[in-house]
Coordinates of C-alpha atoms and ligand atoms in Angstrom, one line a residue:
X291 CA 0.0 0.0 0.0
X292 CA 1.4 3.2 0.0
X293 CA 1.5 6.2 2.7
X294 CA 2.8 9.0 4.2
X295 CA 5.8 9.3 6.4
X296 CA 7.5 11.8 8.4
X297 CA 10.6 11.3 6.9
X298 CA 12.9 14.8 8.5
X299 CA 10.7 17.1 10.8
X300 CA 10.9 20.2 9.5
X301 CA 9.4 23.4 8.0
X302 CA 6.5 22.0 5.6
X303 CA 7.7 24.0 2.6
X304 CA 11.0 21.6 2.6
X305 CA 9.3 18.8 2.5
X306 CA 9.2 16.9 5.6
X307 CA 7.2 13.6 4.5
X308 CA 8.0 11.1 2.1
X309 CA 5.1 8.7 0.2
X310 CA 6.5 5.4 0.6
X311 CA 5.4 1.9 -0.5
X312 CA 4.7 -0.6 2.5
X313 CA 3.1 -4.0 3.4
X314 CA -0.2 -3.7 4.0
X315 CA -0.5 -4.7 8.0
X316 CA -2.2 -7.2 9.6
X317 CA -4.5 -6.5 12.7
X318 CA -3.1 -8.1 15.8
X319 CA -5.7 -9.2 19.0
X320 CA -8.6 -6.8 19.2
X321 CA -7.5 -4.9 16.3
X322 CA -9.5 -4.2 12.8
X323 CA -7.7 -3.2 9.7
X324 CA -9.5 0.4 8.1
X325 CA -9.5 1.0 4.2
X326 CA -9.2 4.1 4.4
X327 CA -11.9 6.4 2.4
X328 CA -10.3 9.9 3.5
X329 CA -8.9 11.4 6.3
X330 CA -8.8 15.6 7.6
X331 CA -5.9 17.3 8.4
X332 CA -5.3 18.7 11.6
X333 CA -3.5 20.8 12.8
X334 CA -1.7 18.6 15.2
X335 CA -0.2 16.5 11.9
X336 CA 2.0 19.8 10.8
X337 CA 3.0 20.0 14.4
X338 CA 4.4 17.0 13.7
X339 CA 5.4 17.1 10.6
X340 CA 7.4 20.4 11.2
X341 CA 9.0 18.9 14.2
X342 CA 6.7 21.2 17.0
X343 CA 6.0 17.7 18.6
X344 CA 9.1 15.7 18.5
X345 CA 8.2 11.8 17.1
X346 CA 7.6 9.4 19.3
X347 CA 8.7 6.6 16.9
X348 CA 10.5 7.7 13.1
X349 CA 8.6 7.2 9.7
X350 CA 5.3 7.9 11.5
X351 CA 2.3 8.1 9.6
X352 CA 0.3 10.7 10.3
X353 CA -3.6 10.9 10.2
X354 CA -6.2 10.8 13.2
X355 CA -9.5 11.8 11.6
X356 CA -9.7 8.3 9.2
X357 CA -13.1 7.3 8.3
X358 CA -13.3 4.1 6.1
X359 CA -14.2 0.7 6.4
X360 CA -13.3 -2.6 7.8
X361 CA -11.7 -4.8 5.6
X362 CA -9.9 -7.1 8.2
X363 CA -10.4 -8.2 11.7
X364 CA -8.0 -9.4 14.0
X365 CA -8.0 -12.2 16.7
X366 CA -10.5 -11.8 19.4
X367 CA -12.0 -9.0 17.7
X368 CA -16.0 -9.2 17.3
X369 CA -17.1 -5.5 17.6
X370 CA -17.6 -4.7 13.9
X371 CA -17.5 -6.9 10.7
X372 CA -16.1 -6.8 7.7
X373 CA -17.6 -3.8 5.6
X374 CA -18.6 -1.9 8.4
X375 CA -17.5 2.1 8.0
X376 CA -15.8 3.3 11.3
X377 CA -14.0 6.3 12.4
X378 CA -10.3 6.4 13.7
X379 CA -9.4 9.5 16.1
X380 CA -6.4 10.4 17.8
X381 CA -7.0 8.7 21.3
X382 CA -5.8 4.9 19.7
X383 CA -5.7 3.9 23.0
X384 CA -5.0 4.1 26.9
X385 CA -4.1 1.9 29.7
X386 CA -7.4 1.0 31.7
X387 CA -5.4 0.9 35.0
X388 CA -3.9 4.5 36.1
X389 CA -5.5 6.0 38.2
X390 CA -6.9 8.7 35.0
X391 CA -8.5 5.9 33.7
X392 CA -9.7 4.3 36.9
X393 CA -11.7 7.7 37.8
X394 CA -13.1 7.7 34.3
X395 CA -10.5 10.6 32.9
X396 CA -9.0 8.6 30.4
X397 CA -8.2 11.6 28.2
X398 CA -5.1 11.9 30.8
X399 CA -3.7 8.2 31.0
X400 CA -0.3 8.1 31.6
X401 CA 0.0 5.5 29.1
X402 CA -2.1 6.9 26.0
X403 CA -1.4 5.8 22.4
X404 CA -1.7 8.6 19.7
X405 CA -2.7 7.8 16.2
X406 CA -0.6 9.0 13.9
X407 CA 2.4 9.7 16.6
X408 CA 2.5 6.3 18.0
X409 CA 1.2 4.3 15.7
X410 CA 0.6 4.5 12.0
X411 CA -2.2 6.5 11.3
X412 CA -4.8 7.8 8.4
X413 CA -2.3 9.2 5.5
X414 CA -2.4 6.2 3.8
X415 CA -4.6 3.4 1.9
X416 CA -5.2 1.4 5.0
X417 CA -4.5 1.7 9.0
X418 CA -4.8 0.1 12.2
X419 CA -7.1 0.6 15.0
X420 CA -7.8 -1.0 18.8
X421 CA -11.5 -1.5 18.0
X422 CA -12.4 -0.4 21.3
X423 CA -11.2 3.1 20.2
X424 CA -13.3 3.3 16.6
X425 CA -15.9 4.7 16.1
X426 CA -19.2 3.9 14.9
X427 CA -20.6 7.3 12.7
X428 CA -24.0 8.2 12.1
X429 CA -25.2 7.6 8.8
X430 CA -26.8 11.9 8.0
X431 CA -22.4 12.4 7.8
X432 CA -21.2 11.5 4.7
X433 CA -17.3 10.3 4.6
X434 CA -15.8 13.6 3.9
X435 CA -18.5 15.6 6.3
X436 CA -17.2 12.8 9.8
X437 CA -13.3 13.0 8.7
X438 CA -12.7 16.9 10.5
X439 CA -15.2 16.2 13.5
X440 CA -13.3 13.4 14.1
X441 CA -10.6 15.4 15.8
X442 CA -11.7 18.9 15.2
X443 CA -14.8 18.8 16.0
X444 CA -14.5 16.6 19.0
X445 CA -11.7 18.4 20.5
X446 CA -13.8 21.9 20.5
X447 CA -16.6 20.1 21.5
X448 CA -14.4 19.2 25.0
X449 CA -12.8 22.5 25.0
X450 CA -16.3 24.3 24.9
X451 CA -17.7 22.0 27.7
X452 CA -14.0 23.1 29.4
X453 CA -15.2 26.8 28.7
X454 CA -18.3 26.3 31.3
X455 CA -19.7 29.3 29.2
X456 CA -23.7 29.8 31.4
X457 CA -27.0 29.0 29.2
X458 CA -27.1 32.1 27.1
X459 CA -24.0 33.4 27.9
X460 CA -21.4 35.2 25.4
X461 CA -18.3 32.9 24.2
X462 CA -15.4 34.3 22.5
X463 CA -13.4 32.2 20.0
X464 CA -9.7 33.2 19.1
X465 CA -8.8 31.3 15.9
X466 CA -11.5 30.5 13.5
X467 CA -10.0 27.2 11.4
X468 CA -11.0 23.2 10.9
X469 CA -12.1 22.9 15.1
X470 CA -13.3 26.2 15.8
X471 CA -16.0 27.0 12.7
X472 CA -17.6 23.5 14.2
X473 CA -17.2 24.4 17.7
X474 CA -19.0 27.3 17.2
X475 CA -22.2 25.6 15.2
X476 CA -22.3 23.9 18.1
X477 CA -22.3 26.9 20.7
X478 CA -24.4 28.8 18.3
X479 CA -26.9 25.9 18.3
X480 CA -27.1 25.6 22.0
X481 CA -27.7 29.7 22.4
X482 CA -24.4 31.3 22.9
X483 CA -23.7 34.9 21.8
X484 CA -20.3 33.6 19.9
X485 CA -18.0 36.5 19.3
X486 CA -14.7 35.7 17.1
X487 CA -11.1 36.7 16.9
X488 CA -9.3 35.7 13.5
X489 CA -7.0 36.9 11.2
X490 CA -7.4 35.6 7.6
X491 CA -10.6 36.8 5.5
X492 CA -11.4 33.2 4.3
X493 CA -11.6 32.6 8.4
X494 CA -14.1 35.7 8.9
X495 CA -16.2 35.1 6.3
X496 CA -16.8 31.9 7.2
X497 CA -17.3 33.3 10.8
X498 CA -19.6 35.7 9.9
X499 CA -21.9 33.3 7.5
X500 CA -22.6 30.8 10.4
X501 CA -23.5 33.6 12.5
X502 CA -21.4 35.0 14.7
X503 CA -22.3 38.0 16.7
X504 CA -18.8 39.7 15.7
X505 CA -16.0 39.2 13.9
X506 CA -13.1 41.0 15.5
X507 CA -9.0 40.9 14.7
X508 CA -6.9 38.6 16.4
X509 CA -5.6 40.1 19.0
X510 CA -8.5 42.9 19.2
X511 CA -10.5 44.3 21.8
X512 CA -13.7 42.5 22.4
X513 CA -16.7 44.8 22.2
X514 CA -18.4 43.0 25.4
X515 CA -16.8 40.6 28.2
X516 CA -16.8 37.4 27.8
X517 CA -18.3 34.7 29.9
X518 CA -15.7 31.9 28.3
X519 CA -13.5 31.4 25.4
X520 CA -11.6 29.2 23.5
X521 CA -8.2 29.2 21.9
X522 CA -7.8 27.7 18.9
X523 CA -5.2 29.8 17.3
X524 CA -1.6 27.9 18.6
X525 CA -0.4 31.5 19.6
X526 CA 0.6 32.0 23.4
X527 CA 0.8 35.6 23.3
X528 CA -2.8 35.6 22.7
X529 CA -3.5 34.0 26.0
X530 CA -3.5 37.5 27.9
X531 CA -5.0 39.2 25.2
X532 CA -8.0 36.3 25.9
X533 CA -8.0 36.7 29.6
X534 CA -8.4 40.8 29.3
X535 CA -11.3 40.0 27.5
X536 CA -12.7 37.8 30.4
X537 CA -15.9 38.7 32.8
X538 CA -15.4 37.8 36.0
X539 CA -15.0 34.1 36.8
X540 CA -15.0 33.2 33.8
X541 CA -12.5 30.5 32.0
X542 CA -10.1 30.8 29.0
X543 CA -9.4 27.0 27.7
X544 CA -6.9 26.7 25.3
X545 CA -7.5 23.4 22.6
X546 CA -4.4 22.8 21.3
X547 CA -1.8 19.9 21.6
X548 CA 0.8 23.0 20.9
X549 CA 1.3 26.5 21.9
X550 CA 4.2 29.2 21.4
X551 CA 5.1 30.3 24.9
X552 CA 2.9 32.4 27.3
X553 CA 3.8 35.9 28.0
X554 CA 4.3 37.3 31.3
X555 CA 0.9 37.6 33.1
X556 CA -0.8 40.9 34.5
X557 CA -2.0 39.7 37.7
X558 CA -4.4 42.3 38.4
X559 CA -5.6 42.7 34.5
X560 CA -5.3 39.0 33.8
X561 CA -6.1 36.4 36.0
X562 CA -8.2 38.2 39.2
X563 CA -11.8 38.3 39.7
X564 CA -11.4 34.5 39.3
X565 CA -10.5 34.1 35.7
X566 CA -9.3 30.6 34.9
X567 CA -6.6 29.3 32.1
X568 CA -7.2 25.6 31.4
X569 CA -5.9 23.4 28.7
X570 CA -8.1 20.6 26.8
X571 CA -5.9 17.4 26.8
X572 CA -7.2 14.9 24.4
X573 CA -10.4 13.3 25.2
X574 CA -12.5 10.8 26.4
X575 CA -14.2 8.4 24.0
X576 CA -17.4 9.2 25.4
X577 CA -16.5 13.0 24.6
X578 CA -16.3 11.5 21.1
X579 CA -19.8 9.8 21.5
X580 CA -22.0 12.5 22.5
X581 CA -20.4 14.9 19.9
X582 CA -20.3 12.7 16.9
X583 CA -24.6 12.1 18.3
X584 CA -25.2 15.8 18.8
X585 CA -23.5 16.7 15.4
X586 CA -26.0 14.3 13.6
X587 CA -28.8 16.1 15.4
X588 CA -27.7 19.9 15.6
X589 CA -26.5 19.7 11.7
X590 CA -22.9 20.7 11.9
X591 CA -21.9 20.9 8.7
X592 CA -17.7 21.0 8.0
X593 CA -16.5 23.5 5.5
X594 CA -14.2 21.6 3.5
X595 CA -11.6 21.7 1.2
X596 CA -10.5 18.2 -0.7
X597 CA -6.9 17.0 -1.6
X598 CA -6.5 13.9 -3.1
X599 CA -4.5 11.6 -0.2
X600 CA -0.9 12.0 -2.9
X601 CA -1.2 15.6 -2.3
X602 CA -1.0 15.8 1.4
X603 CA 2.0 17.9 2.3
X604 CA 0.0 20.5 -0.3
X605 CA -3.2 20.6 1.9
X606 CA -0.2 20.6 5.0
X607 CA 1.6 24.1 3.2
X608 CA -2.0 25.4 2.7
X609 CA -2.9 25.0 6.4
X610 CA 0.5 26.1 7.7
X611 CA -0.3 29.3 5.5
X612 CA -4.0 30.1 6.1
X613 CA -4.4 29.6 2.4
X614 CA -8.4 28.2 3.1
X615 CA -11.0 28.3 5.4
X616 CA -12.8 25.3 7.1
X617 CA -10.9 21.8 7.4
X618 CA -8.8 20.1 4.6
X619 CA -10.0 16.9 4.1
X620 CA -7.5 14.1 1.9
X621 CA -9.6 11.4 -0.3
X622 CA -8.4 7.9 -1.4
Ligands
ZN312 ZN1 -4.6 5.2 31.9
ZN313 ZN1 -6.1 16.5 15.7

């Protein structure tokens, strides 16, 4: 089969993965084998790729938003059958036994597995996958629509529960890319007054269409306070910009795996009155669950942008340089 590698982490425009030829792999105990359909591209793969994240093994395939279908099921395994379309995210697996997983918070195992950092993941004709960890997708998503709320979208979903934004309250989103324009369907769709932050016009418009209240710069001012917000937007130096913009006890939670450092905080300006500055590690497959349901129900629909799967380290230099808006999506 062939597939991506990360061959030399580095800047995307010098060409940091290789398409290589390799076996096609069997599933071992409890494992299925995904054809894989398509796959989005996160933001999280040109971390890696560019070397953000260091590997965790070398020639790592990268990909954690696979949907395709089972075409092979290893020993012991019984949950789906041949045929069956399933989605592969980026928690591959955890331990069961820490005590994260024990008190049901196994987004923080101490022993995770990472698709597409520890094991082989979506950029390719055909991955592996724990079964326990696929998911099953409801049938109103197409294959291209599940791919980007397979990370994305489940990812902003946690960080907007992590937000604890009140019924009807106003929640600001810096960064307005692949996780944030469904985040924000979401919080739209459950009453939120959702102001944005963005640079990029693709990023406003798109903003703007699915209704945001306003559609600021970046780093702006906000024209009210907020009652939460999320950062999308890998940029530490927006995190005080973010907590200005905070009512009182309100929380900033910041989505990504990766952020440039963290200025120097105001005390007084930044964090009293309560303010909180979380991070959103991961999730929980039951995160997954409920979002993958509610997006069925609520409608989310992705914007996105299709690469064939040879021309992934294009849709990698477009994301790196804001060059569309929505998710990027590569198709077998
Ligand atoms: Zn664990
Ligand atoms: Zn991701």
């Amino acid at each position: 089969m062939r597939a991506w590698v990360v061959e030399t982490p580095g800047p995307v425009d010098a060409g940091p993965l290789r398409w290589v030829e390799r076996r096609l792999p069997e599933p071992g105990p409890g494992q299925v084998r995904v054809r894989v359909s398509c796959c989005g591209v996160c933001r999280t793969d040109l971390h890696l790729a560019e070397g953000d994240l260091a590997p965790r093994r070398s020639r790592t395939t990268p990909g954690h938003e696979v949907v395709g279908s089972v075409d092979a099921v290893g020993p012991g395994a019984g949950r789906f059958t041949a045929g069956e379309r399933v989605g592969v995210a980026w928690l591959g697996r955890t331990d069961g036994t820490c005590r994260f997983c024990r008190r049901g918070d196994e987004n923080l195992c101490t022993d995770p597995v990472f698709t597409g950092w520890d094991t082989d993941g979506g950029y390719a004709d055909a991955c592996l996958v724990d079964e326990r960890y696929a998911y099953r997708l409801p049938e109103a998503l197409d294959d291209e629509q599940a791919a980007p709320l397979l990370c994305a979208g489940i990812i902003g979903y946690r960080a907007l529960r992590c937000a604890d934004v009140i019924p009807g309250g106003r929640l600001g989103i810096y960064g307005f890319g692949g996780s944030a324009h469904l985040t924000a369907q979401v919080a739209l769709a459950q009453g939120l007054e959702v102001h944005v932050f963005t640079r990029g016009e693709h990023n406003r418009e798109l903003a703007r269409d699915l209704g945001a209240a306003s559609v600021s710069g970046a780093a702006d001012e906000c024209p009210v306070p907020l009652d939460g917000a999320i950062l999308f937007a890998p940029a530490g130096e927006l995190v005080p910009v973010a907590l200005r913009a905070l009512d009182r006890g309100a929380t900033l939670a910041v989505a990504g795996i990766w952020l440039s450092d963290v200025p120097g905080l105001d005390y007084a300006a930044e964090m009293f009155h309560e303010r909180r500055l979380r991070s959103v590690t991961a999730n929980t497959r039951q995160d997954g669950e409920q979002f993958l349901r509610l997006a069925a129900r609520l409608g989310v629909r992705a914007t996105t942008v299709t690469y064939p799967m040879h021309a992934a380290p294009v849709a990698l230099a477009d994301l790196a340089h804001g060059r569309f808006g929505g998710a990027a999506v590569l198709v077998n």
